[in-house]
GROMACS .gro file of C-alpha atoms in nm:
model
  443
    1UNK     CA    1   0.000   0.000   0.000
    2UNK     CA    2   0.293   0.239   0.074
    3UNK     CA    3   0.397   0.284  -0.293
    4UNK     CA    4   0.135   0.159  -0.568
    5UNK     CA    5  -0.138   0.278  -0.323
    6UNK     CA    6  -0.362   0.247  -0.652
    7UNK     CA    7  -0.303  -0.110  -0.786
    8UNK     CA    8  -0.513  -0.344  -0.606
    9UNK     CA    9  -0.625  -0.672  -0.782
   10UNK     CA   10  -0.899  -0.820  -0.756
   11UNK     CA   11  -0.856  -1.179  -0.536
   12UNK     CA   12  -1.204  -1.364  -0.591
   13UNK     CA   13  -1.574  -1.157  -0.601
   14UNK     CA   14  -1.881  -1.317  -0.485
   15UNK     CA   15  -2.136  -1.237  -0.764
   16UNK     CA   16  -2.517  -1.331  -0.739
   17UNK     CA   17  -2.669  -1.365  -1.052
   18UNK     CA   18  -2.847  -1.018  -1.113
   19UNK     CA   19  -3.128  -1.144  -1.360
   20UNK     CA   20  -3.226  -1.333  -0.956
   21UNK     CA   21  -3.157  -1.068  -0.699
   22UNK     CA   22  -3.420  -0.943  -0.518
   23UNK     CA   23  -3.451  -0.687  -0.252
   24UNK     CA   24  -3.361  -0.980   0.005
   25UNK     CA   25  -3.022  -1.038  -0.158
   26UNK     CA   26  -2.874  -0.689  -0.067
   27UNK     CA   27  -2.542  -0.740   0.196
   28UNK     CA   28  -2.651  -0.486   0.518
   29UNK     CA   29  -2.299  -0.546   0.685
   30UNK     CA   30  -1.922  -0.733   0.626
   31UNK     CA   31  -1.704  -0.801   0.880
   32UNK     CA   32  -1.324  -0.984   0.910
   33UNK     CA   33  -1.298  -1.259   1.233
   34UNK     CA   34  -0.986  -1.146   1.411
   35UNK     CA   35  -0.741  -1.322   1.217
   36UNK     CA   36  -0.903  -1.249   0.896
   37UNK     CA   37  -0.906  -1.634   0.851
   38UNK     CA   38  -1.303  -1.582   0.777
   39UNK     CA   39  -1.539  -1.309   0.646
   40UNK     CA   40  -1.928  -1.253   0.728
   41UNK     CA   41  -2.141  -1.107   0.564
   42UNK     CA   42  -2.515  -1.009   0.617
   43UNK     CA   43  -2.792  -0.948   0.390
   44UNK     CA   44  -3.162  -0.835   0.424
   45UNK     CA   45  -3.324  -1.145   0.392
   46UNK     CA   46  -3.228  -1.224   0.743
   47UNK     CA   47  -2.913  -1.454   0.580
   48UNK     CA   48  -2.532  -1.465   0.686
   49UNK     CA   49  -2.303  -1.635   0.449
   50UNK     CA   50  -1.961  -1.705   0.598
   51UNK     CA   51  -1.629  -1.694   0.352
   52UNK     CA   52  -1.355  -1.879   0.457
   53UNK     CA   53  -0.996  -1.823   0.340
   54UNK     CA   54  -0.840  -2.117   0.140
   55UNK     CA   55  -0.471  -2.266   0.294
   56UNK     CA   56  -0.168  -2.184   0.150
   57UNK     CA   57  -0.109  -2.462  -0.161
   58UNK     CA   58   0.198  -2.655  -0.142
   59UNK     CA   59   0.298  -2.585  -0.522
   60UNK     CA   60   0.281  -2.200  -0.437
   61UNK     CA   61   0.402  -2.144  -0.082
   62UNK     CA   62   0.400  -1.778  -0.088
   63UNK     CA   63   0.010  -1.729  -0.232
   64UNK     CA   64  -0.287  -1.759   0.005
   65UNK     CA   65  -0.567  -1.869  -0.158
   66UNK     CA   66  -0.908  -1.748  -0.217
   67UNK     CA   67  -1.235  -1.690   0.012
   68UNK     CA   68  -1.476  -1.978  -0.075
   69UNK     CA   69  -1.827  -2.028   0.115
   70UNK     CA   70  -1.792  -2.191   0.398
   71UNK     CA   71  -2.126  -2.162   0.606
   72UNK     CA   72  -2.457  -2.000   0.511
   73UNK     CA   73  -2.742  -1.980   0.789
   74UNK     CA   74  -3.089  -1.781   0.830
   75UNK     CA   75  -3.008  -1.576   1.131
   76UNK     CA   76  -3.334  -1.360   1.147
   77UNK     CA   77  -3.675  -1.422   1.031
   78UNK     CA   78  -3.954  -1.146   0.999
   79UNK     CA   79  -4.138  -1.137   1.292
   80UNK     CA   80  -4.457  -0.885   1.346
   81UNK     CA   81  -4.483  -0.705   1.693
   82UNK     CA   82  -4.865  -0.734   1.748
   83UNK     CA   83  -4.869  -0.480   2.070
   84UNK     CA   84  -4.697  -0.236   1.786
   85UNK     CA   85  -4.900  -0.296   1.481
   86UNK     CA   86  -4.524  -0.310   1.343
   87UNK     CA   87  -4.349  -0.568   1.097
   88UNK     CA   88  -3.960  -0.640   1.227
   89UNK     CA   89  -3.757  -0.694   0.954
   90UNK     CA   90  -3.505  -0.957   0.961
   91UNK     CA   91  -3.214  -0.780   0.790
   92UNK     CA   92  -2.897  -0.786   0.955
   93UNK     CA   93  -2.726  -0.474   1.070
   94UNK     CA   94  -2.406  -0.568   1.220
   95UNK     CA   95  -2.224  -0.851   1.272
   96UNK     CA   96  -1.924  -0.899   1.522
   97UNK     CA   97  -1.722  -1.127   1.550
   98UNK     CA   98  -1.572  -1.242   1.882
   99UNK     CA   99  -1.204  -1.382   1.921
  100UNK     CA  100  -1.182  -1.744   1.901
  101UNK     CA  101  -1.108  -1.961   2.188
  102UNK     CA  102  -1.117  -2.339   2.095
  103UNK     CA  103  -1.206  -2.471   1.754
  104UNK     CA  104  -1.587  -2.324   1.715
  105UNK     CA  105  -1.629  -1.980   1.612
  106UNK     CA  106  -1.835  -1.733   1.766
  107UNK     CA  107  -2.007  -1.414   1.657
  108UNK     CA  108  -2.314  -1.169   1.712
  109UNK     CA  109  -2.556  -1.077   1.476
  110UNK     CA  110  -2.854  -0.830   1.505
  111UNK     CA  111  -3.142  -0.718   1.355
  112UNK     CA  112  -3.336  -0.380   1.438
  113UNK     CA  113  -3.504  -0.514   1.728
  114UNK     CA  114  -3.284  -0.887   1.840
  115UNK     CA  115  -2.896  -0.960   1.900
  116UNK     CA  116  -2.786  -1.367   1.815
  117UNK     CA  117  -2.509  -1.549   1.912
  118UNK     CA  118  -2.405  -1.772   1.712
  119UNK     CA  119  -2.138  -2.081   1.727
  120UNK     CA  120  -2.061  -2.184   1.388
  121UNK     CA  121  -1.817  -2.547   1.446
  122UNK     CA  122  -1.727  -2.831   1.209
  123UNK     CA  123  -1.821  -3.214   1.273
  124UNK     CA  124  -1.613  -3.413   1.056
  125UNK     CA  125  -1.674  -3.793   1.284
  126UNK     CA  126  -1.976  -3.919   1.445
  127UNK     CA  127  -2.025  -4.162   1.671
  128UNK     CA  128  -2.120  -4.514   1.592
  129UNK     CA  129  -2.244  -4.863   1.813
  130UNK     CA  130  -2.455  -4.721   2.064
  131UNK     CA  131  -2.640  -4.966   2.314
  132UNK     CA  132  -2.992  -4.878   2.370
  133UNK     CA  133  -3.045  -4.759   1.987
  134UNK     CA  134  -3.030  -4.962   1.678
  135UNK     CA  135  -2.805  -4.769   1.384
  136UNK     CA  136  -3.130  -4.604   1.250
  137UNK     CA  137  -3.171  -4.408   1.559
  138UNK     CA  138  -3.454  -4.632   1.696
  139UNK     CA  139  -3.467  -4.724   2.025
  140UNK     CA  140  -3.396  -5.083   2.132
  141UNK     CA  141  -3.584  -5.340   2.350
  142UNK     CA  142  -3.375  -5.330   2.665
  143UNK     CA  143  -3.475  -5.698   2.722
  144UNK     CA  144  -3.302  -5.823   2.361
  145UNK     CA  145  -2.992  -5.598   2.457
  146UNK     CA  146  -2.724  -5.905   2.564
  147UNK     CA  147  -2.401  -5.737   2.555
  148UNK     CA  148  -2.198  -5.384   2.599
  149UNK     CA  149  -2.065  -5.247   2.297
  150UNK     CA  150  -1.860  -4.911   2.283
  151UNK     CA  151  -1.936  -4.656   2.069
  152UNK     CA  152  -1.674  -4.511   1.823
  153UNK     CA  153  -1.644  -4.231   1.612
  154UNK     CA  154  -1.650  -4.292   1.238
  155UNK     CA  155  -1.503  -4.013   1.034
  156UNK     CA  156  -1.751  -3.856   0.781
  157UNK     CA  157  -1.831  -3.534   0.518
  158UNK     CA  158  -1.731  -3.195   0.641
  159UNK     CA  159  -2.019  -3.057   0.802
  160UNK     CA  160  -2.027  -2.693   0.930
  161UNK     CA  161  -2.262  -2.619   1.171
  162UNK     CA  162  -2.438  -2.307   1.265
  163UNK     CA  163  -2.633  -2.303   1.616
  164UNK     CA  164  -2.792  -1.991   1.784
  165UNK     CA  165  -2.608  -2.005   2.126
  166UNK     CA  166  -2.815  -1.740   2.274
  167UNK     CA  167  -3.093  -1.466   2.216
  168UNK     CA  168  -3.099  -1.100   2.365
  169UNK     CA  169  -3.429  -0.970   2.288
  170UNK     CA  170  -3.692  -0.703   2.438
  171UNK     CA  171  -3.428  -0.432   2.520
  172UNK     CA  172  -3.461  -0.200   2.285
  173UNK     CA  173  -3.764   0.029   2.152
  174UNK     CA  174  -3.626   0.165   1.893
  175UNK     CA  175  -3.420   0.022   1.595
  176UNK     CA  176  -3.011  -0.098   1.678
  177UNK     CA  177  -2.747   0.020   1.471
  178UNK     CA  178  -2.509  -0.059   1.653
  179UNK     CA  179  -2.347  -0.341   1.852
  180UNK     CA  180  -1.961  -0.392   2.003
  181UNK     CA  181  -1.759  -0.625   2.179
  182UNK     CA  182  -1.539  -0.531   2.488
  183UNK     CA  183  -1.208  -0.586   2.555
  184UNK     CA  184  -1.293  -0.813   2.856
  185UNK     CA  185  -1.474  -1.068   2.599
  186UNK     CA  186  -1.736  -1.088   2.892
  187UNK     CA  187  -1.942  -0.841   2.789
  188UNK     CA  188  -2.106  -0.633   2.476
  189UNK     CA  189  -2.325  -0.356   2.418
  190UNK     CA  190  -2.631  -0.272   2.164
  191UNK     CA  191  -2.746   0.080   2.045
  192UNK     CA  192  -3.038   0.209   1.978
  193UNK     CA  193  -3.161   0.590   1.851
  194UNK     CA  194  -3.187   0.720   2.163
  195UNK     CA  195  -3.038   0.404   2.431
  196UNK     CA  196  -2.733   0.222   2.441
  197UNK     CA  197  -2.744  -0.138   2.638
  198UNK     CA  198  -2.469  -0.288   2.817
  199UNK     CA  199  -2.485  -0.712   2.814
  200UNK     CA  200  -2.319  -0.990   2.985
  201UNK     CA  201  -2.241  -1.284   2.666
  202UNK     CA  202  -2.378  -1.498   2.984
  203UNK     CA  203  -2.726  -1.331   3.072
  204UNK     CA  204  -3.025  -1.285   2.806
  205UNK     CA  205  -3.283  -1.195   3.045
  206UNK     CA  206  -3.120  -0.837   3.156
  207UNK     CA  207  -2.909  -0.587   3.014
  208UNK     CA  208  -2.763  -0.280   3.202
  209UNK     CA  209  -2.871   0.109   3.039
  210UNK     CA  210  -2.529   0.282   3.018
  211UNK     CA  211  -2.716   0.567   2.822
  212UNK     CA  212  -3.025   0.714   2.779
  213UNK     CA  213  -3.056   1.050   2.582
  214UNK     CA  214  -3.445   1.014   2.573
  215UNK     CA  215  -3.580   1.347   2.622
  216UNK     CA  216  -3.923   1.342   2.905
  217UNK     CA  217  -4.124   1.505   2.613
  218UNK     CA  218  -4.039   1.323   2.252
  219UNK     CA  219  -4.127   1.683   2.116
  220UNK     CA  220  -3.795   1.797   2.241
  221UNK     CA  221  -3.586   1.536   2.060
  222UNK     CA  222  -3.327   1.697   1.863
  223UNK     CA  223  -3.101   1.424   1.796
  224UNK     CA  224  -3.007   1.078   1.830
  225UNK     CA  225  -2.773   0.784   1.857
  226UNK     CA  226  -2.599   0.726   1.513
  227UNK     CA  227  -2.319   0.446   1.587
  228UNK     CA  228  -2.151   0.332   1.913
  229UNK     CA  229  -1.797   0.161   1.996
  230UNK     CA  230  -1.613   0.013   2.273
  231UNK     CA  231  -1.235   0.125   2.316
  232UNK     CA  232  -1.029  -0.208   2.168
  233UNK     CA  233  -0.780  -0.169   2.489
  234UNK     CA  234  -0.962   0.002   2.752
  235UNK     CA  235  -1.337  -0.197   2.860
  236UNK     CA  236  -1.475   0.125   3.045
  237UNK     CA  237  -1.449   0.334   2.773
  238UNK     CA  238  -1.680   0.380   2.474
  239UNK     CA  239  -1.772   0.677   2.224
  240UNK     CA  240  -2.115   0.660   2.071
  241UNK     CA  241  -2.180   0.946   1.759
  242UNK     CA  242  -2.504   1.143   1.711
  243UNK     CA  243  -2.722   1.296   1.463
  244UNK     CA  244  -2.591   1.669   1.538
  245UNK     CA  245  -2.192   1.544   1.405
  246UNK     CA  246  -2.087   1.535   1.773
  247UNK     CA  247  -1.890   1.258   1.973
  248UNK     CA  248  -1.890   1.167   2.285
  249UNK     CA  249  -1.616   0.939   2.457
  250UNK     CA  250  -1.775   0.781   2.798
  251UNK     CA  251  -1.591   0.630   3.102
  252UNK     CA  252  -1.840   0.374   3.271
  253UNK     CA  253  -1.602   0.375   3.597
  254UNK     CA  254  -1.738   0.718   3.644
  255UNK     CA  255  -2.068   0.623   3.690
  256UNK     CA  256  -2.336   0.353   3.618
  257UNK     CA  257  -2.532   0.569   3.382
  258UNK     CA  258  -2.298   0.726   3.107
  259UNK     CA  259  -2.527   1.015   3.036
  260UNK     CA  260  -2.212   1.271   3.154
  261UNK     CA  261  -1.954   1.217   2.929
  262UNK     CA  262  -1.583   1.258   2.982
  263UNK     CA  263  -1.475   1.394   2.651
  264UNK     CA  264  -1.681   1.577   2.379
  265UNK     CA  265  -1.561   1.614   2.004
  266UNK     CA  266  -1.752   1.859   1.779
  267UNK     CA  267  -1.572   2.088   1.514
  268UNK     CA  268  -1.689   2.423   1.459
  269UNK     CA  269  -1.930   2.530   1.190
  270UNK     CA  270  -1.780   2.786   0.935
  271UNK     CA  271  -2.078   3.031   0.907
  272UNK     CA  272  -1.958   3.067   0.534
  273UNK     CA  273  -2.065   2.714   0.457
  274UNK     CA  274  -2.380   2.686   0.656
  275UNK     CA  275  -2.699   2.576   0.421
  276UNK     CA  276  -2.984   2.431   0.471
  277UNK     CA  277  -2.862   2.096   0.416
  278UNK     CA  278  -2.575   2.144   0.685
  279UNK     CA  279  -2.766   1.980   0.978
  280UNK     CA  280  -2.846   1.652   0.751
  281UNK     CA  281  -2.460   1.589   0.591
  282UNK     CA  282  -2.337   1.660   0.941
  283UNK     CA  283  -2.471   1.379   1.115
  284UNK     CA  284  -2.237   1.102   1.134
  285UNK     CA  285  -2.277   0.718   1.022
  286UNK     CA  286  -2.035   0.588   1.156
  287UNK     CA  287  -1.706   0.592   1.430
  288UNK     CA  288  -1.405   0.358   1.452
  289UNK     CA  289  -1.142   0.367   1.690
  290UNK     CA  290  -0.759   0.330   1.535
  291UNK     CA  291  -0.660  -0.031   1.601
  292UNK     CA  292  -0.420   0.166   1.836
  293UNK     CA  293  -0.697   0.308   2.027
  294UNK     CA  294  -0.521   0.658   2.006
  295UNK     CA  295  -0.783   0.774   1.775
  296UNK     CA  296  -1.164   0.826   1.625
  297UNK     CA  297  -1.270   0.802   1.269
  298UNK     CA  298  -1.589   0.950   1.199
  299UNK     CA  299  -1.757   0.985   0.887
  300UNK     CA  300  -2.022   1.197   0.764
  301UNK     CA  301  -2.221   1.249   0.458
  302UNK     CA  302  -1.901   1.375   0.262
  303UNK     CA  303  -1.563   1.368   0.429
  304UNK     CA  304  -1.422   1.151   0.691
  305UNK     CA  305  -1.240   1.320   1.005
  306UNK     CA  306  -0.977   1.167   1.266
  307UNK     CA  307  -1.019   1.266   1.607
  308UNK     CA  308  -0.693   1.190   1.840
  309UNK     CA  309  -0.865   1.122   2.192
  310UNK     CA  310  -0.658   1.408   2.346
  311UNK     CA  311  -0.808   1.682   2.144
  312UNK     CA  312  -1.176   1.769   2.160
  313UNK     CA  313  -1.194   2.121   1.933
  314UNK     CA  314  -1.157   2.022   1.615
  315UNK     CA  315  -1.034   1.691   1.399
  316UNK     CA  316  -0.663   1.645   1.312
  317UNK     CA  317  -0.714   1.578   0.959
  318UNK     CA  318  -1.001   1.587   0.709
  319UNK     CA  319  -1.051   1.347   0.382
  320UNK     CA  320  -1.317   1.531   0.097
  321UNK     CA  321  -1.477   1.197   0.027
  322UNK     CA  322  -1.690   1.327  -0.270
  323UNK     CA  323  -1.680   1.718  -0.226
  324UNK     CA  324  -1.833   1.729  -0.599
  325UNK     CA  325  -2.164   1.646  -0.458
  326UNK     CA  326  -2.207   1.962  -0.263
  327UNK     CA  327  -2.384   2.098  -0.594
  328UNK     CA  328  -2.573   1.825  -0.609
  329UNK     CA  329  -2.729   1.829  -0.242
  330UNK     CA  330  -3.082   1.934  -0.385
  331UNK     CA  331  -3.126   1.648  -0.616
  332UNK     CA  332  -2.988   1.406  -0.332
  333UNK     CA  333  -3.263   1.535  -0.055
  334UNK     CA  334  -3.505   1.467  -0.309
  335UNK     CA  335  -3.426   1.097  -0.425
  336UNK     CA  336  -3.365   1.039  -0.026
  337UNK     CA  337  -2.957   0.952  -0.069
  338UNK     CA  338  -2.892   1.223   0.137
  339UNK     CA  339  -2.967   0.988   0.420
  340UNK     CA  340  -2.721   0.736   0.349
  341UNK     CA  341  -2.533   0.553   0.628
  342UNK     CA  342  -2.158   0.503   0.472
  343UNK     CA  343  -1.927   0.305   0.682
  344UNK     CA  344  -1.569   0.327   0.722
  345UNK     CA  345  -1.234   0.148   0.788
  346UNK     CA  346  -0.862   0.168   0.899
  347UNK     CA  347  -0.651  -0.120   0.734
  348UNK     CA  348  -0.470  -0.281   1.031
  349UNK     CA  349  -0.168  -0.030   1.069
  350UNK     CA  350  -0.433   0.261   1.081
  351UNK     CA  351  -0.183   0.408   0.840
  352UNK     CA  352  -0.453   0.381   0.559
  353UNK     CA  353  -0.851   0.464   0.572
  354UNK     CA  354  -1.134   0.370   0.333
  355UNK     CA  355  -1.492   0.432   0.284
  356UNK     CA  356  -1.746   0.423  -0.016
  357UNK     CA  357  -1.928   0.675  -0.230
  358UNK     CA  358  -2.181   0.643  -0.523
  359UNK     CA  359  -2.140   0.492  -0.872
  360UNK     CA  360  -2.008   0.141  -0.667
  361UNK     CA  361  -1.673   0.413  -0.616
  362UNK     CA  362  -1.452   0.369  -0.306
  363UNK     CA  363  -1.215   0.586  -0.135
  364UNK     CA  364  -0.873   0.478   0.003
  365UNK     CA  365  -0.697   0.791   0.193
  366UNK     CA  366  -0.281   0.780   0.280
  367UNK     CA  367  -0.238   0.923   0.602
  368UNK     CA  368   0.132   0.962   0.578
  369UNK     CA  369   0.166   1.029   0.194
  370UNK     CA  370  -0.168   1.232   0.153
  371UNK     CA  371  -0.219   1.061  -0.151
  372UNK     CA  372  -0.606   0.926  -0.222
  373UNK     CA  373  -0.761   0.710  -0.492
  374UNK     CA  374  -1.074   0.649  -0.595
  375UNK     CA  375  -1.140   0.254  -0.723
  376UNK     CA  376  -1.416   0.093  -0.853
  377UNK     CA  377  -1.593  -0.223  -0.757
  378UNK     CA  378  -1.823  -0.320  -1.087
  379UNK     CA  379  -1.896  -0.651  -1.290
  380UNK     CA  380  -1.699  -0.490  -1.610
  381UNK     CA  381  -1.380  -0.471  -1.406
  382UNK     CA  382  -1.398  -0.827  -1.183
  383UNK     CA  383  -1.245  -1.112  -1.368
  384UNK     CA  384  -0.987  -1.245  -1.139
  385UNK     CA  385  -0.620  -1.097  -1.143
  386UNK     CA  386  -0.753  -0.798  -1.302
  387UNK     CA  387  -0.561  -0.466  -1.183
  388UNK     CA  388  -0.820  -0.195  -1.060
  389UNK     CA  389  -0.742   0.161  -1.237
  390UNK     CA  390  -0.810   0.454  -1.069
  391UNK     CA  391  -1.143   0.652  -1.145
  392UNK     CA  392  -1.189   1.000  -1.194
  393UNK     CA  393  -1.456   1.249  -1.143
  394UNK     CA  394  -1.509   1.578  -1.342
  395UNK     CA  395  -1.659   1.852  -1.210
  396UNK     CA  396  -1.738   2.072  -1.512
  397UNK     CA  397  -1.477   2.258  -1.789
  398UNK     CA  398  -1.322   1.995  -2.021
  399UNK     CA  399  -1.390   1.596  -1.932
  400UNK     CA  400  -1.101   1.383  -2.040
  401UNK     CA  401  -1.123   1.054  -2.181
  402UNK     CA  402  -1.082   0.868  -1.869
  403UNK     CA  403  -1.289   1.072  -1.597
  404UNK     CA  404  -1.657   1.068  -1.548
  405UNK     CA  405  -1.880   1.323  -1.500
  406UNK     CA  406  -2.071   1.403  -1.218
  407UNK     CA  407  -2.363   1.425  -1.366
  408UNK     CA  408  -2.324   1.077  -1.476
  409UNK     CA  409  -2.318   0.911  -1.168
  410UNK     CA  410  -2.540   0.622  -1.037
  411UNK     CA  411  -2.671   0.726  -0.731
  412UNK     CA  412  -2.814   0.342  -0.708
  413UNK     CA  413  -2.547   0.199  -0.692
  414UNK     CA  414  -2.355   0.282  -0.362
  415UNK     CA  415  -2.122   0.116  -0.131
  416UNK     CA  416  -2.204   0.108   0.231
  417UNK     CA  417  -2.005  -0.127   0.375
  418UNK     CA  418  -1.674  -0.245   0.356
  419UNK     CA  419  -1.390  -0.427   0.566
  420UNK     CA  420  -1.066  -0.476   0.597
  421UNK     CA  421  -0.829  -0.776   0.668
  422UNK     CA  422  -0.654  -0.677   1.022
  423UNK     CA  423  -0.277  -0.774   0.906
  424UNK     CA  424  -0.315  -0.746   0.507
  425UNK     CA  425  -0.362  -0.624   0.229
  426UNK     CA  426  -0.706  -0.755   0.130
  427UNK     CA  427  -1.022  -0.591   0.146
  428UNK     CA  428  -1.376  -0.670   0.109
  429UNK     CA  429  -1.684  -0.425  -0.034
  430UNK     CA  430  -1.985  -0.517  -0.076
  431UNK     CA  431  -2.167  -0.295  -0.348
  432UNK     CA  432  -2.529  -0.393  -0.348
  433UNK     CA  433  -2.561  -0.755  -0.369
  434UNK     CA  434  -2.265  -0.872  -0.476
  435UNK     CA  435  -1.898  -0.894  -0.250
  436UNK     CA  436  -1.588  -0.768  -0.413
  437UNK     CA  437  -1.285  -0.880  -0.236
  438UNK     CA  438  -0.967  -0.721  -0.326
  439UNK     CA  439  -0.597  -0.763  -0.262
  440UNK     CA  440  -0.259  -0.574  -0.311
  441UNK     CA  441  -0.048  -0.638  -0.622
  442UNK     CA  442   0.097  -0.972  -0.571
  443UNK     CA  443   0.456  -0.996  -0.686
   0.00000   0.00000   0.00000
């Protein structure tokens, strides 16, 4: 990445036939395990398929191989709240994974209303010659049973398995969009609009309410719970974003309810700029503490900012993400893109950051060179091997052959959600409903 920040290749891509995708096949949220051994994604029909990352081949020692499908499993179903009057949809919104301790692997997965845990393990044996049941299962008459065998396992077919360890329901009122593992591995924590929840992995039946910014008359709401994250070194301290582009980082040794915060990050407004779309591309989608835990990555409808945790006033650097949109805002308030949650990513040195724009675009920033890039994840571009060129916008004046216009842009087709490998080079987006994973030039 330091020097050819701008030729990636393309490792495998996960493409659903479009002539057959439906609204159902649209990912809602990838995520890397810890050792980037495995990828998740989730979709809207409730599903989460599970890549896993081939071995290294014996002929080529120095190539890993590809992510192949490894587990799929319905996670959420629709359900209707009848007290409500309200249908629950079973698209995922986050996945986490947690760190693995024996062979089975573990991760959470919620909906807007329901947090899983899941243990997803192989079986490759089974057990054969038991006493009281015949080999079809049935049971045996105890009477005919004259002697003791002892049952032995018999190896057989790979089998993955995917079992819902436990359920965390009826905590929240309003949708999560959030959820985060601590540091202690003991405990997590689910976000709502206006609550954040505080869970022990061992107790579905209560959750503790770290925060509640729930005003006593709903008239007075002026803004709400965007994203929320646990500090990956410190488990007392979280930061949770809101709807007004302001941060707050929150010590739970201070107290039990986190509604005082300890540190408060909000950048100025330049007058010059203010319009009456300022309130709406301020609020931020998401925040990610630096693998270091030294700082916050925010984004917001068109740049992403790093906070470092010792400085509140303003960010230490800003990334334009797609500045030529500020023309545009009109059109986007109207065809609702305006509202657009787009997520965002340090690679696992925190020396590089990406996030996604429109036209299936995505942004890769250089903190220490200042260079960016802009990439594209599309169909025409993802035969294996292939080397991704940089993409160009044009704002107006002359277009040259190789740049697009802005005008031309496919507001449908966006990228939300991406991921990146915690020790490599290799990145996954998911643009609609297909997953693009990419890697660096391979040598």
């Amino acid at each position: 990445m330091e020097e050819d920040i701008d030729t990636r290749k393309i490792n495998n891509s996960f493409l659903r036939d479009h002539s057959y995708a439906t609204e159902a096949d649209i990912i809602s949220t990838v995520e890397f395990n810890h050792t980037g051994e495995l990828l998740a994604t989730g979709d809207k029909g409730g599903r989460v398929v599970i890549f896993q990352r081939e071995q290294e081949s014996k002929n080529q020692p120095h190539r890993r191989g590809e992510y192949n499908v490894y587990s799929t499993f319905q996670s959420h179903e629709p359900e209707f709240d009848y007290l409500k009057s309200l249908e629950i949809e079973e698209k995922i919104n986050k996945i986490r994974w947690l760190p693995q301790q024996n062979a089975a692997y573990f991760l959470l997965s919620t909906n807007d209303k329901t947090v899983k845990l899941w243990k997803v393990s192989e079986r490759d044996k089974r057990p054969e010659g038991y006493n009281l049941k015949d080999e079809d299962g049935r049971l045996r008459d105890p009477s005919m049973i004259t002697m003791l065998r002892v049952p032995v396992l018999r190896p057989m077919d790979l089998m993955v398995e995917a079992t819902p360890r436990r359920v965390f329901a009826n905590a929240h009122t309003y949708h999560i969009n959030s959820i985060s593992v601590n540091s202690d591995y003991e405990t997590y924590m689910s976000a709502d609009d206006l609550r954040i929840n505080l869970w022990n992995f061992e107790i579905t039946n209560q959750s503790f309410n770290i925060v509640d910014i729930k005003p006593a008359n709903m008239e007075e709401l002026t803004e709400v719970i965007t994203a929320a994250e646990f500090h990956p070194h410190h488990c007392n301290t979280f930061v949770y974003s809101s709807s007004k582009g302001t941060i707050r980082l929150c010590d739970m040794r201070a107290a039990a309810l986190c509604d005082r915060h300890s540190k408060f990050f909000e950048e100025p407004e330049d007058p010059s700029n203010r319009s009456f779309f300022s309130e709406i591309i301020s609020s931020i989608s998401d925040v990610k503490f630096s693998h270091s835990g030294r700082y916050i990555m925010t984004r917001d409808y068109l740049t992403v900012k790093v906070w470092d945790l010792n400085m509140e006033n303003r960010p230490i650097e800003t990334y334009q993400v797609h500045d030529y949109l500020r023309s545009k805002l009109c059109s986007l308030y109207e065809n609702d893109c305006i509202f657009d949650k787009f997520e965002c990513v340090w690679n696992g040195s925190d020396s590089v950051i990406m996030t996604g724009s429109y036209n299936n675009f995505f942004r890769m920033f250089d903190r220490n060179t200042k260079r960016d890039v802009t990439l594209e994840a599309s169909r025409e571009n993802s035969k294996p091997r292939a080397i991704l060129k940089p993409r160009k916008v044009c704002v107006g004046g002359k277009r040259r052959k190789d740049e697009i216009s802005v005008d031309s842009l496919d507001f449908s087709k966006k990228i939300l959600h991406t991921a990146w490998h915690p020790s490599e080079n290799i990145i996954a987006v998911a643009a609609t409903n297909n997953l693009y994973i990419f890697q660096d030039k391979v040598n």
